[in-house]
Coordinates of C-alpha atoms in Angstrom, one line a residue:
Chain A
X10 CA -28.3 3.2 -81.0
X11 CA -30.6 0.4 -80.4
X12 CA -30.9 -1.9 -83.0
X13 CA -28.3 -0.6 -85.5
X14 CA -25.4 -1.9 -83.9
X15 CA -25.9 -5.8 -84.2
X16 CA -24.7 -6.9 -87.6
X17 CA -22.6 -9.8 -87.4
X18 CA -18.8 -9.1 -88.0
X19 CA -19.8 -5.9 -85.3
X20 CA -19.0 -8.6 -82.5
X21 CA -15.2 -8.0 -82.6
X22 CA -16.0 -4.2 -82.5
X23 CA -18.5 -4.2 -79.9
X24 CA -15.7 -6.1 -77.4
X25 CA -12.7 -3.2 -78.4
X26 CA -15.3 -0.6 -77.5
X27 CA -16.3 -2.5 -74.3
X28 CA -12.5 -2.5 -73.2
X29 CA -11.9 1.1 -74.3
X30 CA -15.1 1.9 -72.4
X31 CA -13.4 0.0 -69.3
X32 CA -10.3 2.1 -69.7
X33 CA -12.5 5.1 -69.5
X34 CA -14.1 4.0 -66.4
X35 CA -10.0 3.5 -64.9
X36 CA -9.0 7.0 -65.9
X37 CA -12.6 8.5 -64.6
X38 CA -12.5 6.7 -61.5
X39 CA -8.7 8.1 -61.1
X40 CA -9.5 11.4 -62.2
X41 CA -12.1 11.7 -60.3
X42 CA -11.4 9.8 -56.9
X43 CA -7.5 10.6 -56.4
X44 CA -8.4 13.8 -54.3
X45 CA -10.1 11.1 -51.7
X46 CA -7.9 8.9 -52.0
X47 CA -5.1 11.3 -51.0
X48 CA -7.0 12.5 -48.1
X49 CA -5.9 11.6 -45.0
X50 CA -9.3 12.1 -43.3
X51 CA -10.9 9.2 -45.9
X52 CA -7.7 7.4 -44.5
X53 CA -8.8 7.5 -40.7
X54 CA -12.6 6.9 -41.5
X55 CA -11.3 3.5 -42.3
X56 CA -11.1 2.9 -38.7
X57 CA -14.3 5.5 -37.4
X58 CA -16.8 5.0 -39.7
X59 CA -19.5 3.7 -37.8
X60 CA -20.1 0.0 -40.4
X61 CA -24.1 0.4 -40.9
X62 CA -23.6 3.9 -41.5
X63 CA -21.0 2.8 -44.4
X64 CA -22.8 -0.1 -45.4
X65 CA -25.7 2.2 -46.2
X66 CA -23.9 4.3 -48.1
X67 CA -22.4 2.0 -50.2
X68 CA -26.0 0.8 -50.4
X69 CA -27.4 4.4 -51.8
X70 CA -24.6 4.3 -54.3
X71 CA -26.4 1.2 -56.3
X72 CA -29.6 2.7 -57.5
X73 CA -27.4 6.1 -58.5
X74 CA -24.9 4.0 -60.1
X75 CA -27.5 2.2 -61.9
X76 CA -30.0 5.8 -63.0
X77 CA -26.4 7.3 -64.2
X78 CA -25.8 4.2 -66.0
X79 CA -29.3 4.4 -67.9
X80 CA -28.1 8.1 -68.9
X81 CA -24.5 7.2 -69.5
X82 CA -23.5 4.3 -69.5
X83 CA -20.3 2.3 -70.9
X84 CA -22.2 1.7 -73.7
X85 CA -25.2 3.0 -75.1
X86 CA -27.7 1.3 -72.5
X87 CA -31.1 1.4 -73.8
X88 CA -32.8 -1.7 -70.8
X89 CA -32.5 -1.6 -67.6
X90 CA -30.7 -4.6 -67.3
X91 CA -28.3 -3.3 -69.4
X92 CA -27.8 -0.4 -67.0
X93 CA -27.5 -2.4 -63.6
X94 CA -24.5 -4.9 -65.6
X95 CA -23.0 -1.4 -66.7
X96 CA -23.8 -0.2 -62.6
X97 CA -21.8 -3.3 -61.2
X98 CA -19.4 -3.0 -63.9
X99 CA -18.0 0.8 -62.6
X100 CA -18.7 -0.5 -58.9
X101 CA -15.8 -2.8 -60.2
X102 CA -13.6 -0.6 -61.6
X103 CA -13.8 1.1 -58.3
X104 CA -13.4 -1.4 -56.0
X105 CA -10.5 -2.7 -58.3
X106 CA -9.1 0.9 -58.6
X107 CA -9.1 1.7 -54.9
X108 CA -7.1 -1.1 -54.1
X109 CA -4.5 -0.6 -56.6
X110 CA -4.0 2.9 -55.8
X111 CA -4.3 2.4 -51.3
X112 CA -1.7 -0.2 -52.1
X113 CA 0.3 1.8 -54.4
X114 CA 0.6 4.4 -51.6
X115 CA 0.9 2.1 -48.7
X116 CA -1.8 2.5 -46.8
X117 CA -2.9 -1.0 -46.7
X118 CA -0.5 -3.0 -44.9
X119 CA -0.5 -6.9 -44.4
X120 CA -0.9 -5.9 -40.3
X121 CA -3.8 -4.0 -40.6
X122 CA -6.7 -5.3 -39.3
X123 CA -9.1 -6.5 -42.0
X124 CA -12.1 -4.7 -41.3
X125 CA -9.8 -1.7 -41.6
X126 CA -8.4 -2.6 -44.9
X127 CA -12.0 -3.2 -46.2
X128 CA -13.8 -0.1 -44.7
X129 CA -10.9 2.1 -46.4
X130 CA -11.9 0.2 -50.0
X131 CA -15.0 0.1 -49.3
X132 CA -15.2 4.1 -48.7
X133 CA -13.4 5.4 -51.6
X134 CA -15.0 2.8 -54.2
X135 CA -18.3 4.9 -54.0
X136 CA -16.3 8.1 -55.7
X137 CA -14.2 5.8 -57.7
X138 CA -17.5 4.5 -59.0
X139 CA -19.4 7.2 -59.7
X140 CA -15.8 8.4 -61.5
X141 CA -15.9 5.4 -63.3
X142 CA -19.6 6.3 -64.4
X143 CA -18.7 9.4 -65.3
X144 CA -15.6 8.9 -67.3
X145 CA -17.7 7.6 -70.6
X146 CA -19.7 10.8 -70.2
X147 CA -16.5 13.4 -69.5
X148 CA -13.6 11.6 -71.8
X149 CA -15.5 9.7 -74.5
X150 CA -18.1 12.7 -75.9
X151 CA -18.6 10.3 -78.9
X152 CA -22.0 11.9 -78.7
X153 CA -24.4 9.8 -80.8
X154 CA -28.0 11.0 -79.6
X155 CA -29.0 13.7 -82.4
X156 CA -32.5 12.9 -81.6
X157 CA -34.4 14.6 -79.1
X158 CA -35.0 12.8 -75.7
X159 CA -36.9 13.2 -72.5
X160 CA -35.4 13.4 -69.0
X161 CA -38.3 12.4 -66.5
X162 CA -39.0 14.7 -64.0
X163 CA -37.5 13.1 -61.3
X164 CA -34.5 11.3 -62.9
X165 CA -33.3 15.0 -63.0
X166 CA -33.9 15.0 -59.5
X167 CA -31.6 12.3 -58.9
X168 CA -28.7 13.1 -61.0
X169 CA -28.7 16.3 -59.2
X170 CA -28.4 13.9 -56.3
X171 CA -25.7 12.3 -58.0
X172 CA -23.4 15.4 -58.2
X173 CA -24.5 16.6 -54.7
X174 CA -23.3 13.4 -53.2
X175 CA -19.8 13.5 -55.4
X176 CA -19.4 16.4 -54.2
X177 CA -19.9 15.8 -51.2
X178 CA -18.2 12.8 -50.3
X179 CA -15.1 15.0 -51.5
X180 CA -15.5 17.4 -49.2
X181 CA -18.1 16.6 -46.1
X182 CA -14.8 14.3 -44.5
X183 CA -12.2 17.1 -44.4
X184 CA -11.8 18.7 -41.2
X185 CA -11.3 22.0 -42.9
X186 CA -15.5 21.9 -43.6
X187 CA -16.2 22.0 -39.6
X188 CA -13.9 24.8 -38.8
X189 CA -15.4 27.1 -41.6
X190 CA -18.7 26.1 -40.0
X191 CA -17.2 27.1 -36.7
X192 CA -15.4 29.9 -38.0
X193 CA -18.5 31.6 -39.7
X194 CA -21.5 33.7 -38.7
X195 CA -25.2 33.4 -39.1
X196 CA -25.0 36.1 -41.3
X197 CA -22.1 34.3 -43.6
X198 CA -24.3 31.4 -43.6
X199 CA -27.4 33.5 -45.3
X200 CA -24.5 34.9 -47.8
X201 CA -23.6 31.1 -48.7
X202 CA -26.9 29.8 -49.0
X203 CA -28.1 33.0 -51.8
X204 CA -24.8 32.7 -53.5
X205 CA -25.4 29.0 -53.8
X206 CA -28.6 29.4 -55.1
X207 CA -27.6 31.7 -57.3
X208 CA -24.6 30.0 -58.9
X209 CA -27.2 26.7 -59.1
X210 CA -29.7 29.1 -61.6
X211 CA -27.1 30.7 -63.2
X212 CA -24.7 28.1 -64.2
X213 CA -28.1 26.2 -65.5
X214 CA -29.2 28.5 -67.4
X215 CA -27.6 32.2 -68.2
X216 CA -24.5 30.8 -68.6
X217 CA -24.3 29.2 -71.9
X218 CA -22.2 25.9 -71.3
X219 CA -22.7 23.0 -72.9
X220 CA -25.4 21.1 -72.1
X221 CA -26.7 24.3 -70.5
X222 CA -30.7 24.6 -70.2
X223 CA -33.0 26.9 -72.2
X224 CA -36.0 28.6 -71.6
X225 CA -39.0 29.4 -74.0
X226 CA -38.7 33.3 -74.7
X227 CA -42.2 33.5 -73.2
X228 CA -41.5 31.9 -70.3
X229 CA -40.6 33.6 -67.4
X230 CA -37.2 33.0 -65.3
X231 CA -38.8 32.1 -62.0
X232 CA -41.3 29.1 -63.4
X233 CA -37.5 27.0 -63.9
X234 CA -36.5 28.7 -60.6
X235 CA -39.1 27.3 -58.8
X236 CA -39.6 23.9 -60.7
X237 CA -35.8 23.4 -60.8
X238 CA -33.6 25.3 -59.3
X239 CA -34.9 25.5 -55.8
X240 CA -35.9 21.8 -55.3
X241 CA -32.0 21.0 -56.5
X242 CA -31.1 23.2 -53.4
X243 CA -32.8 21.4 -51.6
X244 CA -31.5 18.2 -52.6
X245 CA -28.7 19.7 -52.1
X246 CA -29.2 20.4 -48.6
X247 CA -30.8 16.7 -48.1
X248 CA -27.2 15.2 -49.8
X249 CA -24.9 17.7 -47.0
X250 CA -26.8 16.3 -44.3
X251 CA -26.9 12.5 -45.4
X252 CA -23.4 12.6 -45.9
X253 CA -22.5 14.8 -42.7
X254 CA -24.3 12.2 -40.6
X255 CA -22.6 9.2 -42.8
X256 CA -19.1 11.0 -41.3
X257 CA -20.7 11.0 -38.1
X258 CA -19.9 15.3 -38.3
X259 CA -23.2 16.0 -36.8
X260 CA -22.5 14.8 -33.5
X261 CA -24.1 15.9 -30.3
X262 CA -24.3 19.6 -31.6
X263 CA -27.4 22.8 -31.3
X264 CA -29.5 23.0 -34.5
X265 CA -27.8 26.2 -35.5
X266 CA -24.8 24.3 -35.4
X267 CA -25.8 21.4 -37.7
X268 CA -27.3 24.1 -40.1
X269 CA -24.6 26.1 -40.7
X270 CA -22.5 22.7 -41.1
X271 CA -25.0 21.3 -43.6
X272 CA -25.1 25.1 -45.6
X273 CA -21.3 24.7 -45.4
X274 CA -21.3 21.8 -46.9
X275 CA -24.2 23.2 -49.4
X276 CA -22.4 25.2 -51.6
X277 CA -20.1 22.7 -52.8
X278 CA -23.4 19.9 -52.8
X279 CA -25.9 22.4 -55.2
X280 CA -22.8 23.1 -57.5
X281 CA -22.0 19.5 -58.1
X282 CA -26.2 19.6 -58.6
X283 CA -25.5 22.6 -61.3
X284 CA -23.0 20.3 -63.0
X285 CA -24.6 16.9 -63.1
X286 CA -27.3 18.8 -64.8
X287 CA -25.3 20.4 -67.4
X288 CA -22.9 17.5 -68.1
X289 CA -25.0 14.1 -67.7
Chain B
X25 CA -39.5 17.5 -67.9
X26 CA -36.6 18.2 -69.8
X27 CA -36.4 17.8 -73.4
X28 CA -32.9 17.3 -75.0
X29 CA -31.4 18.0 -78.2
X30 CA -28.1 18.8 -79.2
X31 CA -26.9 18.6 -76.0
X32 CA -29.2 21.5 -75.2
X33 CA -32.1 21.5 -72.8
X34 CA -35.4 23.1 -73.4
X35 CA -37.8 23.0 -70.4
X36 CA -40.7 21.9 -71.2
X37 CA -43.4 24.3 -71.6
X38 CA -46.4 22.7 -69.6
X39 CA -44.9 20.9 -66.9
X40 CA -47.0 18.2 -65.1
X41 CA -48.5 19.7 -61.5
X42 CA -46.0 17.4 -59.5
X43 CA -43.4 19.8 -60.8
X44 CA -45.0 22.7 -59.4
X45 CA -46.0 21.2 -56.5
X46 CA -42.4 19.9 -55.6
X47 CA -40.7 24.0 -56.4
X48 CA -43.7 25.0 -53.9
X49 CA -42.7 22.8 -51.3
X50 CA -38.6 23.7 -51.8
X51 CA -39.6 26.9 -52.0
X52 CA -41.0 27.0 -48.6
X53 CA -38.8 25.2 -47.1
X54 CA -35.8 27.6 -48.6
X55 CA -38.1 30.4 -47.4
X56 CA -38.3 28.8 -43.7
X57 CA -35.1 28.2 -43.1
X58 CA -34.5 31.4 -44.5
X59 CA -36.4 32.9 -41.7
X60 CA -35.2 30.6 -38.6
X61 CA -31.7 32.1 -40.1
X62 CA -32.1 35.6 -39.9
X63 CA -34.4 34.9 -36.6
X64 CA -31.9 33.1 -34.9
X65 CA -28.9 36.1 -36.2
X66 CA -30.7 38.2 -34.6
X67 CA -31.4 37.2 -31.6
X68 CA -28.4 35.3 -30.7
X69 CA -26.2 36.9 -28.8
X70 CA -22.3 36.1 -29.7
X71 CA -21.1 34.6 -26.3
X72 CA -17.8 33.6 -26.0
X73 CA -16.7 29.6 -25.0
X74 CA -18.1 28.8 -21.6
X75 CA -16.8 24.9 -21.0
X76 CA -18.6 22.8 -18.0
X77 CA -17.4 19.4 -17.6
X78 CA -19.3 16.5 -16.3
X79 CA -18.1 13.6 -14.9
X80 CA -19.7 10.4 -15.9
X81 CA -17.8 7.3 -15.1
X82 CA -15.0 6.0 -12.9
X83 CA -13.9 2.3 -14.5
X84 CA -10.8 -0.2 -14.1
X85 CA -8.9 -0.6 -16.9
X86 CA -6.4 -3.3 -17.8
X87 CA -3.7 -0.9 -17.0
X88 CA -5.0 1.9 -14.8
X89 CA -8.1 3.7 -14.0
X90 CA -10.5 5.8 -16.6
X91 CA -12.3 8.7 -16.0
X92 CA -14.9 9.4 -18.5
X93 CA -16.6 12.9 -18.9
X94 CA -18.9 14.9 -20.7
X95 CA -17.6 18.2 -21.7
X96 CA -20.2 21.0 -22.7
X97 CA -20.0 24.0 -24.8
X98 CA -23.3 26.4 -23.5
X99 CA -22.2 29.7 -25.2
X100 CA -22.4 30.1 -29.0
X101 CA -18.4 30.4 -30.2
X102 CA -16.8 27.1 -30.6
X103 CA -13.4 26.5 -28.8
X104 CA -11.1 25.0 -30.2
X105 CA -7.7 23.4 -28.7
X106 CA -9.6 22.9 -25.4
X107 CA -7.0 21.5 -22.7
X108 CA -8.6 19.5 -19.8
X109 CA -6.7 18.5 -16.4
X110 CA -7.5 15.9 -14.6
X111 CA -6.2 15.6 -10.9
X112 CA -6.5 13.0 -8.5
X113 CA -6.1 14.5 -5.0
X114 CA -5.6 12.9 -1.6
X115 CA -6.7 15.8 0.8
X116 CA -4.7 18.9 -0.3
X117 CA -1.7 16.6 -2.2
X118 CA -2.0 16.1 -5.9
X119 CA -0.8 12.8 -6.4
X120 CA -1.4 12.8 -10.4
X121 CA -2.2 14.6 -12.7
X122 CA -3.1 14.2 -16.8
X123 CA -4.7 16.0 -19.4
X124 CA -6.6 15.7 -22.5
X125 CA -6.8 18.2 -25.5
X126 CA -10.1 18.7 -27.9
X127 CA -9.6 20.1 -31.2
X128 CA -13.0 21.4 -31.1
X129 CA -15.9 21.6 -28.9
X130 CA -18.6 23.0 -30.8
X131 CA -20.8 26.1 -30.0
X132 CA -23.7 24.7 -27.9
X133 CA -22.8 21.2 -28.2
X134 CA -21.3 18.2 -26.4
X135 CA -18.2 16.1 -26.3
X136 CA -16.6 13.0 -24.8
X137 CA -14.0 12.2 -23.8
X138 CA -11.8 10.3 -20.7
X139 CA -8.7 11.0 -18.9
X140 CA -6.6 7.9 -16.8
X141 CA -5.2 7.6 -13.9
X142 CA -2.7 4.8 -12.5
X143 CA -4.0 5.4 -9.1
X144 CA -7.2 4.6 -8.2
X145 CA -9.8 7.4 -7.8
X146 CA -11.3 5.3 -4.9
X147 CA -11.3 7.2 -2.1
X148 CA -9.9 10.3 -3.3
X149 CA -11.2 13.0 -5.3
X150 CA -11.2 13.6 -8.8
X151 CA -11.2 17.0 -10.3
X152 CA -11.4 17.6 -13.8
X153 CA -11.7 21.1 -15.2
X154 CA -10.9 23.1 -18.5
X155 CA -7.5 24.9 -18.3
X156 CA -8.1 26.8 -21.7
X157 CA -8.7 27.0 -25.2
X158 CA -7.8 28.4 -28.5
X159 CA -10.0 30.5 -31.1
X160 CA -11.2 28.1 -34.1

């Protein structure tokens, strides 16, 4: 809450629930980044990742940090300001968190090149991050907001973003993600891309989760199709191939090729999209 | 928009036009690619791996010699484990020989890659073709 929060002796309180909201981030950004972080691809794109192409990833990850922190947020972030402090805060946590954890399992040596060492961070603070972010939202559920509240058209375009790329970033460096697109027909492709969309609706909005969506009675299922559903695919779609080309997985390949690559890597991206909407 | 309560969500009943106009433009674009799809299953033939190789570069090393070459995937399966031999040849003698393995080369698409030689390819001929591959 806004203003309620600001009495005088509340200062004490306010710092315990700052650190407990840190902890949070930890255990989020472990949670949520230790599948990368034992990957042994994410290891090796240490060395390959081309550095503008990871510098402007870790670039993209700011402004979704900081729209996730407006929604989430350690605290109850009501300014902007407040959200980019809370953004740099979980960009800590998972720069901080990286390194413990690549040290803990000894993949960063004292004889590794530098660059190395930092590209490696670097990489797997983005999901550590976003972990971090989420880990108020998925472990605290200290829900406050009884009141009704607006989401902005296109702020629930970008958290789907936000899941898309989480999901992404686990998945778009494996190698196991090229062979299926090598292993698979046109016609598999067509499969993935209907069951994806259909997952996307119907985890939205016939399945009643949590924080699923509603519809008026009188309104019919294909006006949230169209004004939701299909644009998140699409984001979807935009998310497989940013990432795809961040891992330099595109490479010098036919159209078809890429496609199927990017519808691949599709399915997992619109169900992260499905998710962000239902849990942020 | 979105409106929120209870941690449900109730779409709002009378969206703004950018809403529309943003599902119209998905739409389309989920319908075209839609159609290039089933277009392209149609009409594409399953062909299996047919592997040229081009040489592009013969350079000094520190150590040795390097050979560096295109290899190209025209049909539209992907080979995978794909073994190229590099010989060096002084008239009908093979004086050395190495190879290189791929994972992958893609369906219709291109990779790099070198082989190297301690002799010098100077003089003699280089020859530097697939041996084979696996299915992905």
């Amino acid at each position: 809450m806004a203003g309620e929060a600001t009495s005088a002796d509340d200062t004490k309180n306010e710092f315990n629930s700052f650190v407990t909201g840190l902890g949070r981030g930890v255990a989020g950004a472990l949670f949520l980044a230790l599948p990368m972080l034992m990957t042994m691809e994410m290891w090796y794109l240490g060395f390959t990742i081309a550095r503008e192409r990871l510098l402007l990833l870790l670039l993209v990850n700011i402004p979704l940090l900081i729209l996730l922190a407006h929604r989430i947020g350690f605290e109850e972030t009501f300014t902007w300001r407040e959200a980019v402090r809370d953004a740099i805060i979980a960009y800590g946590i998972g720069i901080v968190t990286s390194v413990i954890v690549l040290a803990a399992l000894g993949l960063l040596h004292a004889d590794m090149p530098v660059s190395e060492a930092i590209a490696k961070i670097a990489l797997q603070s983005v999901p550590a991050s976003i972990g971090a972010m989420l880990g108020r939202s998925q472990l605290g559920h200290d829900d406050t907001e009884g009141e009704d509240k607006e989401t902005p058209y296109h702020s629930e375009l970008m958290m789907m973003a936000a899941g898309a790329l989480f999901l992404s970033l686990n998945i778009a460096p494996t190698d196991e993600m090229m062979v299926l697109a090598y292993k698979m027909s046109i016609w598999h492709a067509i499969v993935v891309t209907l069951l994806s969309i259909t997952l996307m609706h119907g985890f939205v909005y016939a399945v009643s989760f949590i924080g699923g969506h509603e519809l008026d009675p009188e309104t019919p299922w294909w006006h949230a199709f169209v004004r939701f559903t299909l644009p998140g695919y699409v984001v979807a779609l935009a998310i497989s191939v940013f990432a795809l080309w961040i891992f330099e997985r595109l490479g010098d390949s036919s159209a078809v090729e890429i496609m199927l690559s990017v519808i691949v890597l599709g399915f997992p991206a619109s169900l992260g999209a499905a998710a962000a909407r239902l849990i942020l | 928009m979105t409106k929120s309560e209870q941690g449900h969500h109730r779409e709002r009943q009378d969206p703004h036009w950018i809403e529309w106009l943003t599902g119209i433009v998905s739409a389309l674009l989920v319908a075209a690619m839609h159609g290039w799809l089933t277009w392209e299953a149609f009409t594409r033939a399953p062909t299996p791996p047919d592997l040229v190789v081009t040489v592009l570069t013969v350079e000094k090393t520190t150590a040795g010699h390097r050979v560096a070459f295109d290899i190209y995937n025209t049909a539209t399966t992907t080979a995978a484990a794909v073994t190229v031999v590099g010989r060096l040849r002084e008239g009908n003698r093979v004086i050395e020989e190495n190879d290189v393995t791929f994972d992958y080369v893609a369906a219709e698409s291109k990779s790099a890659g070198a082989i190297l030689f301690q002799n010098d390819p100077a003089g003699r001929t280089v020859d530097i073709q697939p041996a084979g591959y696996t299915d992905p």
